[in-house]
């Protein structure tokens, strides 16, 4: 019974935050294409991006573009991993673990990733692999240390941002009982894991004849750092501040309580470090805290700013480690002061979790509301197809779409990254064709295919003379092509 209360509180926080999304079903970007692809072909797409481990996971299960399964696995496995880090790795008590894990696992950056059924389950697996890395690297057995490094490499092969999450855990290991040998060994483990992941990706790409995709690389901008280091540092700090204090511009709603908790935890971690009577231990603790806090800034610094919120899968581990150090600092206070501080921190944590759950559900709701509007528009296009096209119902016809359409952003439907974005908003392929929109229409029962080059050129001329949506005649059928005109095409 002593365990039931903290666990129940943690489960309640997770359910309040993700229950709606887990048990709803609305497509977000990528899912319309992933749902049509065979396992093998989509696995190779992951491999092309260097995410060989995600490619391997893709081959283990059927298409995850279904209700419940992927989102539930991602949320549950991530929650379990953060709980273990707080409870076992950072050695926190049950209630501190419940509060810290609730704060970390309800961060409103996670909904941007858990909304992707294509990868949500992989994120959960990656977080558990980070726990394996922590356990392995703290073992006295070289075999288990090697297993830990491989687990870390596998996590990086799922999603690159796990490199920062593993680094946060590595910093915690170094600060636990610092020695030069341990520091060198742990730092080497980070480099070895990254190197191993890149080598495995290169070998797998060569074996399967897959060219390297520049998708991940386009988010890295080292040249910009060298060109304007001061400006980039300022921009990175500003971006981290906006995320820490959950700015309305980034999230659609604002809650200050996460930022308040982070400031309080940093203060307690500093207090704990200063109470260390060993000068070297004190210095290592302060440097470790500085390194931990520098991680998000460093990620922002080397990336095309601002970093996509969905990429911040490393933040829960950063918060978990920080919370562990804060708990140690809290333990250095006199008993009465510690009790009062604990009560205040618990109250603020509850406010933060409720605020984060509110922001997350607003984002999830915006996604579903936009999806419902897109479904209605797809239904209209389907009706026009059946009215105009003299073919057997369900037969594929070529589709040409001119221009884009995005539903107006509002307080209730903020368009933030992949959430609240319309499938008709112009996500085009390298040749300018709107593959995503066509795939979405097929997912809604509208049988269409992409036009060939001649059909597209001919249809572009026709679309220029057509009324645009929603005027009468915005859909037409000409020489075997269904033409949808949302406005002028991009040049």
Protein backbone atom coordinates (compact mmCIF):
# COMPACT_ATOMS: atom_id res chain seq x y z
CA UNK A 1 0.00 0.00 0.00
CA UNK A 2 2.93 2.35 0.64
CA UNK A 3 3.79 2.16 -3.07
CA UNK A 4 0.23 2.46 -4.31
CA UNK A 5 -0.17 6.19 -3.66
CA UNK A 6 2.89 7.44 -5.58
CA UNK A 7 2.34 5.01 -8.46
CA UNK A 8 -1.36 5.94 -8.68
CA UNK A 9 -0.46 9.65 -8.74
CA UNK A 10 2.06 9.03 -11.54
CA UNK A 11 -0.39 6.97 -13.59
CA UNK A 12 -3.03 9.67 -13.12
CA UNK A 13 -0.68 12.36 -14.42
CA UNK A 14 0.24 10.28 -17.48
CA UNK A 15 -3.38 9.35 -18.20
CA UNK A 16 -4.52 12.95 -17.84
CA UNK A 17 -1.86 14.06 -20.31
CA UNK A 18 -1.99 11.33 -22.96
CA UNK A 19 -5.25 9.45 -22.47
CA UNK A 20 -7.08 11.46 -25.14
CA UNK A 21 -4.37 10.95 -27.75
CA UNK A 22 -3.85 7.27 -27.03
CA UNK A 23 -7.52 6.40 -27.45
CA UNK A 24 -8.21 8.74 -30.37
CA UNK A 25 -7.30 8.20 -33.99
CA UNK A 26 -6.46 11.09 -36.26
CA UNK A 27 -3.64 11.13 -38.77
CA UNK A 28 -0.74 13.54 -38.47
CA UNK A 29 1.96 14.23 -41.05
CA UNK A 30 3.96 11.17 -42.21
CA UNK A 31 1.22 8.75 -41.18
CA UNK A 32 -0.67 9.14 -44.46
CA UNK A 33 2.44 7.94 -46.35
CA UNK A 34 3.66 5.42 -43.77
CA UNK A 35 0.25 3.76 -43.65
CA UNK A 36 0.45 2.97 -47.37
CA UNK A 37 4.05 1.76 -47.39
CA UNK A 38 5.21 -1.81 -46.91
CA UNK A 39 7.40 -2.52 -43.90
CA UNK A 40 10.48 -3.10 -45.99
CA UNK A 41 10.24 0.09 -48.02
CA UNK A 42 9.64 2.29 -45.00
CA UNK A 43 12.39 0.54 -43.08
CA UNK A 44 14.79 1.54 -45.85
CA UNK A 45 13.63 5.14 -45.59
CA UNK A 46 14.59 5.13 -41.90
CA UNK A 47 17.92 3.56 -42.85
CA UNK A 48 18.58 6.28 -45.43
CA UNK A 49 18.25 8.85 -42.64
CA UNK A 50 20.84 6.94 -40.60
CA UNK A 51 18.17 5.66 -38.19
CA UNK A 52 19.05 2.02 -38.71
CA UNK A 53 17.63 0.90 -35.36
CA UNK A 54 14.24 2.46 -36.15
CA UNK A 55 14.39 0.63 -39.45
CA UNK A 56 14.98 -2.62 -37.59
CA UNK A 57 12.06 -1.94 -35.23
CA UNK A 58 9.85 -1.20 -38.23
CA UNK A 59 10.50 -4.71 -39.53
CA UNK A 60 9.43 -6.28 -36.23
CA UNK A 61 5.81 -5.10 -36.19
CA UNK A 62 3.04 -4.48 -38.74
CA UNK A 63 2.23 -0.90 -39.74
CA UNK A 64 1.85 1.07 -36.49
CA UNK A 65 -0.55 3.58 -38.08
CA UNK A 66 -3.44 2.33 -35.97
CA UNK A 67 -5.19 3.57 -32.82
CA UNK A 68 -3.71 2.94 -29.36
CA UNK A 69 -0.77 0.60 -30.03
CA UNK A 70 2.15 2.85 -30.96
CA UNK A 71 1.16 5.81 -28.78
CA UNK A 72 0.49 3.56 -25.77
CA UNK A 73 3.82 1.78 -26.13
CA UNK A 74 5.67 5.08 -26.51
CA UNK A 75 4.04 6.63 -23.46
CA UNK A 76 4.22 3.56 -21.20
CA UNK A 77 7.81 2.64 -22.04
CA UNK A 78 9.01 6.23 -21.71
CA UNK A 79 7.18 6.61 -18.38
CA UNK A 80 8.69 3.36 -17.10
CA UNK A 81 12.18 4.45 -18.17
CA UNK A 82 11.96 7.84 -16.46
CA UNK A 83 10.53 6.24 -13.31
CA UNK A 84 13.46 3.80 -13.18
CA UNK A 85 15.98 6.60 -13.71
CA UNK A 86 14.48 8.63 -10.87
CA UNK A 87 13.95 5.72 -8.50
CA UNK A 88 16.96 3.48 -9.14
CA UNK A 89 19.56 5.55 -10.94
CA UNK A 90 19.07 8.83 -9.04
CA UNK A 91 18.01 6.96 -5.85
CA UNK A 92 14.99 9.10 -5.06
CA UNK A 93 12.18 8.19 -2.67
CA UNK A 94 8.78 7.05 -3.89
CA UNK A 95 6.93 10.36 -3.66
CA UNK A 96 9.85 12.42 -5.01
CA UNK A 97 10.08 9.90 -7.87
CA UNK A 98 6.37 10.18 -8.59
CA UNK A 99 6.53 13.99 -8.67
CA UNK A 100 9.75 14.22 -10.67
CA UNK A 101 8.71 11.54 -13.18
CA UNK A 102 5.30 13.18 -13.61
CA UNK A 103 6.96 16.52 -14.31
CA UNK A 104 9.42 14.98 -16.80
CA UNK A 105 6.96 12.72 -18.63
CA UNK A 106 4.29 15.40 -19.14
CA UNK A 107 6.62 17.92 -20.76
CA UNK A 108 4.64 19.49 -23.66
CA UNK A 109 7.49 18.78 -26.07
CA UNK A 110 6.63 15.06 -26.00
CA UNK A 111 3.17 15.35 -27.64
CA UNK A 112 4.85 16.49 -30.83
CA UNK A 113 6.63 13.14 -30.99
CA UNK A 114 3.99 10.85 -29.50
CA UNK A 115 1.51 12.11 -32.10
CA UNK A 116 3.56 10.24 -34.72
CA UNK A 117 2.38 6.64 -34.59
CA UNK A 118 5.21 5.98 -37.05
CA UNK A 119 7.87 6.42 -34.36
CA UNK A 120 6.15 6.77 -30.97
CA UNK A 121 6.81 3.15 -30.02
CA UNK A 122 10.46 3.53 -31.06
CA UNK A 123 10.85 6.50 -28.71
CA UNK A 124 9.61 4.32 -25.85
CA UNK A 125 12.09 1.59 -26.75
CA UNK A 126 14.88 4.16 -27.01
CA UNK A 127 14.23 5.49 -23.51
CA UNK A 128 14.36 1.98 -22.06
CA UNK A 129 17.65 1.42 -23.88
CA UNK A 130 19.01 4.50 -22.12
CA UNK A 131 18.22 2.83 -18.81
CA UNK A 132 20.17 -0.20 -20.03
CA UNK A 133 23.04 2.13 -20.88
CA UNK A 134 23.02 3.59 -17.36
CA UNK A 135 22.94 0.14 -15.77
CA UNK A 136 25.68 -1.15 -18.08
CA UNK A 137 28.04 1.78 -17.68
CA UNK A 138 27.78 1.64 -13.88
CA UNK A 139 28.54 -2.09 -13.85
CA UNK A 140 31.94 -3.48 -12.87
CA UNK A 141 31.73 -6.03 -15.66
CA UNK A 142 33.24 -5.09 -19.02
CA UNK A 143 30.69 -7.33 -20.70
CA UNK A 144 27.79 -5.35 -19.26
CA UNK A 145 29.57 -2.09 -19.97
CA UNK A 146 29.81 -3.17 -23.60
CA UNK A 147 26.12 -4.09 -23.60
CA UNK A 148 25.35 -0.66 -22.20
CA UNK A 149 27.33 1.08 -24.94
CA UNK A 150 25.53 -0.96 -27.61
CA UNK A 151 22.17 -0.14 -26.03
CA UNK A 152 23.10 3.54 -26.25
CA UNK A 153 24.17 3.11 -29.89
CA UNK A 154 20.84 1.42 -30.64
CA UNK A 155 18.96 4.31 -29.02
CA UNK A 156 20.88 6.82 -31.17
CA UNK A 157 20.01 4.65 -34.18
CA UNK A 158 16.34 5.12 -33.33
CA UNK A 159 16.46 8.89 -33.00
CA UNK A 160 19.53 11.11 -33.00
CA UNK A 161 18.40 13.29 -30.07
CA UNK A 162 18.89 10.33 -27.72
CA UNK A 163 22.58 11.28 -27.86
CA UNK A 164 21.80 14.27 -25.60
CA UNK A 165 19.62 12.13 -23.31
CA UNK A 166 22.42 9.59 -22.90
CA UNK A 167 24.88 12.41 -22.25
CA UNK A 168 22.64 13.61 -19.39
CA UNK A 169 22.79 10.15 -17.81
CA UNK A 170 26.54 9.98 -18.39
CA UNK A 171 26.97 13.26 -16.50
CA UNK A 172 24.99 11.76 -13.62
CA UNK A 173 27.28 8.71 -13.58
CA UNK A 174 30.42 10.85 -13.52
CA UNK A 175 29.14 12.97 -10.64
CA UNK A 176 28.07 10.01 -8.50
CA UNK A 177 31.60 9.06 -7.39
CA UNK A 178 33.99 11.04 -9.57
CA UNK A 179 37.36 9.61 -10.51
CA UNK A 180 39.55 10.37 -13.49
CA UNK A 181 39.28 6.79 -14.75
CA UNK A 182 35.49 6.79 -14.53
CA UNK A 183 35.25 10.19 -16.22
CA UNK A 184 37.40 9.07 -19.14
CA UNK A 185 35.53 5.76 -19.41
CA UNK A 186 32.07 7.38 -19.40
CA UNK A 187 33.03 10.09 -21.86
CA UNK A 188 34.56 7.44 -24.09
CA UNK A 189 31.31 5.47 -23.93
CA UNK A 190 29.43 8.41 -25.45
CA UNK A 191 31.89 8.65 -28.33
CA UNK A 192 31.92 4.88 -28.85
CA UNK A 193 28.13 4.68 -28.92
CA UNK A 194 27.88 7.49 -31.47
CA UNK A 195 30.66 6.01 -33.59
CA UNK A 196 29.14 2.52 -33.43
CA UNK A 197 25.74 3.85 -34.48
CA UNK A 198 27.21 5.70 -37.47
CA UNK A 199 29.31 2.69 -38.53
CA UNK A 200 26.35 0.32 -38.32
CA UNK A 201 24.24 2.78 -40.33
CA UNK A 202 26.93 3.07 -43.03
CA UNK A 203 27.38 -0.70 -43.25
CA UNK A 204 23.63 -1.31 -43.43
CA UNK A 205 23.24 1.39 -46.09
CA UNK A 206 25.96 -0.27 -48.16
CA UNK A 207 24.52 -3.76 -47.72
CA UNK A 208 21.01 -2.73 -48.73
CA UNK A 209 22.16 -0.29 -51.41
CA UNK A 210 20.54 2.71 -49.75
CA UNK A 211 21.86 6.20 -50.39
CA UNK A 212 22.33 8.55 -47.45
CA UNK A 213 19.44 10.98 -46.98
CA UNK A 214 20.36 14.54 -45.99
CA UNK A 215 17.19 14.91 -43.87
CA UNK A 216 18.92 14.86 -40.48
CA UNK A 217 21.89 16.90 -41.68
CA UNK A 218 19.73 19.81 -42.79
CA UNK A 219 18.91 20.54 -39.14
CA UNK A 220 22.60 20.98 -38.22
CA UNK A 221 24.26 24.36 -38.82
CA UNK A 222 27.83 24.40 -37.53
CA UNK A 223 28.81 27.03 -40.10
CA UNK A 224 26.31 29.43 -38.56
CA UNK A 225 27.94 29.01 -35.14
CA UNK A 226 31.36 29.91 -36.51
CA UNK A 227 29.95 32.87 -38.48
CA UNK A 228 28.13 34.47 -35.54
CA UNK A 229 28.95 32.72 -32.24
CA UNK A 230 27.63 35.51 -30.01
CA UNK A 231 24.36 35.82 -31.88
CA UNK A 232 23.86 32.06 -31.91
CA UNK A 233 24.46 31.80 -28.16
CA UNK A 234 21.90 34.54 -27.51
CA UNK A 235 19.41 32.85 -29.81
CA UNK A 236 20.00 29.46 -28.17
CA UNK A 237 19.50 30.87 -24.68
CA UNK A 238 16.32 32.63 -25.77
CA UNK A 239 14.93 29.45 -27.32
CA UNK A 240 15.72 27.36 -24.23
CA UNK A 241 14.05 30.00 -22.06
CA UNK A 242 10.91 29.87 -24.23
CA UNK A 243 10.74 26.10 -23.83
CA UNK A 244 11.50 26.10 -20.10
CA UNK A 245 8.76 28.65 -19.41
CA UNK A 246 6.42 27.17 -22.03
CA UNK A 247 5.88 30.32 -24.06
CA UNK A 248 2.54 30.78 -25.76
CA UNK A 249 4.28 31.41 -29.07
CA UNK A 250 5.85 27.94 -29.06
CA UNK A 251 3.05 25.94 -27.44
CA UNK A 252 -0.22 27.80 -28.03
CA UNK A 253 -0.83 28.16 -24.27
CA UNK A 254 1.44 29.40 -21.50
CA UNK A 255 2.25 27.99 -18.08
CA UNK A 256 5.10 29.37 -15.93
CA UNK A 257 5.23 26.52 -13.43
CA UNK A 258 7.70 24.31 -15.26
CA UNK A 259 10.15 27.21 -15.33
CA UNK A 260 9.56 27.89 -11.64
CA UNK A 261 10.25 24.24 -10.82
CA UNK A 262 13.40 24.17 -12.94
CA UNK A 263 14.75 27.27 -11.20
CA UNK A 264 13.94 25.76 -7.79
CA UNK A 265 15.61 22.45 -8.68
CA UNK A 266 18.70 24.23 -9.96
CA UNK A 267 18.94 26.21 -6.71
CA UNK A 268 18.61 23.04 -4.62
CA UNK A 269 21.17 21.22 -6.77
CA UNK A 270 23.63 24.07 -6.25
CA UNK A 271 22.92 24.01 -2.51
CA UNK A 272 23.60 20.28 -2.40
CA UNK A 273 26.86 20.71 -4.29
CA UNK A 274 28.03 23.51 -1.98
CA UNK A 275 27.32 21.37 1.09
CA UNK A 276 29.86 18.80 -0.13
CA UNK A 277 32.86 19.02 2.20
CA UNK A 278 35.18 17.47 -0.37
CA UNK A 279 36.56 20.29 -2.53
CA UNK A 280 37.00 18.08 -5.57
CA UNK A 281 33.54 16.59 -5.16
CA UNK A 282 32.05 20.06 -4.83
CA UNK A 283 33.79 21.23 -8.01
CA UNK A 284 32.73 18.13 -9.95
CA UNK A 285 29.11 18.52 -8.81
CA UNK A 286 28.99 22.15 -9.90
CA UNK A 287 30.66 21.38 -13.23
CA UNK A 288 28.27 18.45 -13.76
CA UNK A 289 25.29 20.71 -13.11
CA UNK A 290 26.68 23.29 -15.54
CA UNK A 291 27.21 20.57 -18.16
CA UNK A 292 23.67 19.24 -17.68
CA UNK A 293 22.14 22.70 -18.08
CA UNK A 294 24.36 23.38 -21.08
CA UNK A 295 23.05 20.35 -22.98
CA UNK A 296 19.82 21.94 -24.27
CA UNK A 297 21.72 25.14 -25.08
CA UNK A 298 24.37 23.18 -26.98
CA UNK A 299 21.70 21.35 -28.99
CA UNK A 300 20.10 24.69 -29.89
CA UNK A 301 23.48 26.19 -30.65
CA UNK A 302 24.51 23.67 -33.31
CA UNK A 303 21.04 23.28 -34.80
CA UNK A 304 18.99 25.31 -37.20
CA UNK A 305 17.13 27.36 -34.60
CA UNK A 306 14.69 27.04 -33.12
CA UNK A 307 15.05 23.29 -32.64
CA UNK A 308 11.85 21.46 -33.50
CA UNK A 309 9.91 20.68 -30.34
CA UNK A 310 9.43 17.09 -31.48
CA UNK A 311 13.23 16.67 -31.44
CA UNK A 312 13.47 17.40 -27.71
CA UNK A 313 13.02 13.80 -26.60
CA UNK A 314 16.11 14.24 -24.42
CA UNK A 315 14.45 16.70 -22.02
CA UNK A 316 12.75 14.10 -19.74
CA UNK A 317 16.14 12.58 -18.87
CA UNK A 318 17.64 16.02 -18.25
CA UNK A 319 14.77 16.85 -15.88
CA UNK A 320 15.05 13.46 -14.15
CA UNK A 321 18.77 13.92 -13.44
CA UNK A 322 18.24 17.51 -12.28
CA UNK A 323 15.42 16.36 -9.99
CA UNK A 324 17.68 13.73 -8.45
CA UNK A 325 20.32 16.30 -7.61
CA UNK A 326 17.64 18.66 -6.28
CA UNK A 327 16.42 15.91 -3.95
CA UNK A 328 19.95 15.51 -2.62
CA UNK A 329 20.17 19.25 -2.02
CA UNK A 330 16.81 19.21 -0.26
CA UNK A 331 18.19 16.58 2.09
CA UNK A 332 20.86 18.99 3.32
CA UNK A 333 18.26 21.42 4.73
CA UNK A 334 17.19 21.34 8.41
CA UNK A 335 14.21 19.03 8.88
CA UNK A 336 11.64 21.79 9.35
CA UNK A 337 12.89 23.80 6.38
CA UNK A 338 13.04 20.64 4.28
CA UNK A 339 9.42 19.77 5.14
CA UNK A 340 8.15 23.24 4.23
CA UNK A 341 10.20 23.33 1.02
CA UNK A 342 9.03 19.84 0.06
CA UNK A 343 5.41 20.87 0.49
CA UNK A 344 5.85 23.96 -1.63
CA UNK A 345 7.69 22.05 -4.34
CA UNK A 346 5.00 19.37 -4.39
CA UNK A 347 2.29 22.01 -4.82
CA UNK A 348 4.17 23.73 -7.63
CA UNK A 349 4.83 20.37 -9.31
CA UNK A 350 1.12 19.58 -9.28
CA UNK A 351 0.40 22.97 -10.84
CA UNK A 352 3.11 22.36 -13.44
CA UNK A 353 1.81 18.90 -14.35
CA UNK A 354 -1.79 20.14 -14.66
CA UNK A 355 -0.58 23.05 -16.79
CA UNK A 356 1.49 20.78 -19.01
CA UNK A 357 -1.39 18.34 -19.42
CA UNK A 358 -3.64 21.25 -20.42
CA UNK A 359 -1.16 22.47 -23.04
CA UNK A 360 -0.66 18.95 -24.40
CA UNK A 361 -4.36 18.28 -24.72
CA UNK A 362 -4.93 21.62 -26.44
CA UNK A 363 -2.31 20.54 -28.98
CA UNK A 364 -3.85 17.10 -29.40
CA UNK A 365 -7.32 18.61 -29.77
CA UNK A 366 -6.06 21.10 -32.36
CA UNK A 367 -4.67 18.20 -34.35
CA UNK A 368 -7.95 16.31 -34.25
CA UNK A 369 -10.02 19.39 -35.08
CA UNK A 370 -7.86 20.12 -38.12
CA UNK A 371 -8.09 16.47 -39.12
CA UNK A 372 -11.89 16.64 -38.92
CA UNK A 373 -11.90 19.71 -41.17
CA UNK A 374 -9.57 17.95 -43.60
CA UNK A 375 -11.88 14.94 -43.63
CA UNK A 376 -14.81 17.16 -44.59
CA UNK A 377 -12.80 18.72 -47.41
CA UNK A 378 -11.68 15.28 -48.59
CA UNK A 379 -15.32 14.19 -48.60
CA UNK A 380 -16.22 17.19 -50.78
CA UNK A 381 -13.42 16.33 -53.22
CA UNK A 382 -14.57 12.72 -53.27
CA UNK A 383 -18.12 13.79 -54.08
CA UNK A 384 -16.91 16.04 -56.88
CA UNK A 385 -14.85 13.15 -58.27
CA UNK A 386 -17.86 10.86 -58.33
CA UNK A 387 -19.95 13.59 -59.98
CA UNK A 388 -17.41 14.52 -62.64
CA UNK A 389 -15.63 11.31 -63.46
CA UNK A 390 -17.47 8.76 -65.57
CA UNK A 391 -15.67 5.70 -64.23
CA UNK A 392 -16.41 2.81 -61.93
CA UNK A 393 -16.58 3.99 -58.31
CA UNK A 394 -13.23 3.43 -56.61
CA UNK A 395 -11.18 3.49 -59.81
CA UNK A 396 -7.98 5.50 -59.55
CA UNK A 397 -7.75 8.71 -61.54
CA UNK A 398 -4.85 11.13 -61.83
CA UNK A 399 -4.99 14.04 -59.39
CA UNK A 400 -3.46 17.48 -59.85
CA UNK A 401 -3.64 20.00 -57.00
CA UNK A 402 -2.89 23.67 -57.61
CA UNK A 403 -1.98 25.80 -54.62
CA UNK A 404 -2.40 25.00 -50.95
CA UNK A 405 -5.02 25.32 -48.26
CA UNK A 406 -4.50 25.81 -44.55
CA UNK A 407 -7.34 26.29 -42.10
CA UNK A 408 -7.12 29.57 -40.18
CA UNK A 409 -5.17 29.29 -36.94
CA UNK A 410 -7.18 30.18 -33.85
CA UNK A 411 -6.97 30.04 -30.08
CA UNK A 412 -8.45 26.55 -30.12
CA UNK A 413 -6.68 25.36 -33.25
CA UNK A 414 -3.09 26.62 -33.16
CA UNK A 415 -0.91 25.23 -35.95
CA UNK A 416 2.29 24.12 -34.20
CA UNK A 417 4.78 22.03 -36.18
CA UNK A 418 3.02 18.77 -37.07
CA UNK A 419 0.02 19.39 -34.81
CA UNK A 420 -2.89 21.39 -36.18
CA UNK A 421 -1.37 21.45 -39.69
CA UNK A 422 -3.65 20.61 -42.61
CA UNK A 423 -2.85 17.87 -45.09
CA UNK A 424 -3.77 20.38 -47.78
CA UNK A 425 -1.16 22.92 -46.66
CA UNK A 426 1.39 22.14 -49.35
CA UNK A 427 3.74 19.40 -48.13
CA UNK A 428 5.27 18.75 -51.55
CA UNK A 429 7.79 16.30 -52.92
CA UNK A 430 11.06 17.21 -54.68
CA UNK A 431 9.20 17.48 -58.01
CA UNK A 432 6.59 19.84 -56.56
CA UNK A 433 3.87 17.20 -56.44
CA UNK A 434 1.66 16.99 -53.38
CA UNK A 435 2.16 13.33 -52.53
CA UNK A 436 0.99 13.81 -48.95
CA UNK A 437 -2.34 15.31 -49.98
CA UNK A 438 -2.95 12.54 -52.50
CA UNK A 439 -2.10 9.90 -49.87
CA UNK A 440 -4.41 11.58 -47.38
CA UNK A 441 -7.26 11.58 -49.91
CA UNK A 442 -6.69 7.87 -50.52
CA UNK A 443 -6.83 7.29 -46.74
CA UNK A 444 -10.29 8.92 -46.83
CA UNK A 445 -11.56 6.67 -49.63
CA UNK A 446 -10.88 8.97 -52.61
CA UNK A 447 -9.21 6.80 -55.26
CA UNK A 448 -6.56 9.00 -56.88
CA UNK A 449 -3.00 8.67 -58.15
CA UNK A 450 -0.24 11.13 -58.98
CA UNK A 451 -0.22 12.50 -62.55
CA UNK A 452 2.67 11.90 -64.94
CA UNK A 453 4.69 14.82 -66.25
CA UNK A 454 2.54 15.51 -69.29
CA UNK A 455 -0.67 15.32 -67.28
CA UNK A 456 0.74 17.70 -64.68
CA UNK A 457 1.86 20.31 -67.24
CA UNK A 458 -1.49 20.18 -69.02
CA UNK A 459 -3.43 20.40 -65.75
CA UNK A 460 -1.40 23.37 -64.51
CA UNK A 461 -2.53 25.40 -67.51
CA UNK A 462 -6.14 24.34 -66.94
CA UNK A 463 -5.99 25.16 -63.22
CA UNK A 464 -4.86 28.73 -63.98
CA UNK A 465 -8.22 29.39 -65.65
CA UNK A 466 -10.35 27.75 -62.95
CA UNK A 467 -12.10 29.39 -59.98
CA UNK A 468 -10.31 28.66 -56.72
CA UNK A 469 -11.76 27.05 -53.57
CA UNK A 470 -14.50 27.50 -52.42
CA UNK A 471 -16.04 29.05 -55.52
CA UNK A 472 -18.18 26.92 -57.81
CA UNK A 473 -16.01 25.03 -60.27
CA UNK A 474 -12.95 24.69 -57.99
CA UNK A 475 -12.82 20.99 -58.92
CA UNK A 476 -12.87 19.88 -62.55
CA UNK A 477 -12.06 16.82 -64.65
CA UNK A 478 -10.06 17.36 -67.80
CA UNK A 479 -8.49 14.78 -70.11
CA UNK A 480 -8.33 12.08 -67.47
CA UNK A 481 -7.08 14.28 -64.61
CA UNK A 482 -9.05 15.45 -61.58
CA UNK A 483 -7.94 19.03 -60.97
CA UNK A 484 -8.34 20.72 -57.58
CA UNK A 485 -7.63 24.44 -57.48
CA UNK A 486 -6.78 26.00 -54.12
CA UNK A 487 -5.03 28.92 -55.79
CA UNK A 488 -1.88 29.63 -57.80
CA UNK A 489 0.82 26.98 -57.61
CA UNK A 490 4.18 27.92 -56.15
CA UNK A 491 6.64 28.93 -58.89
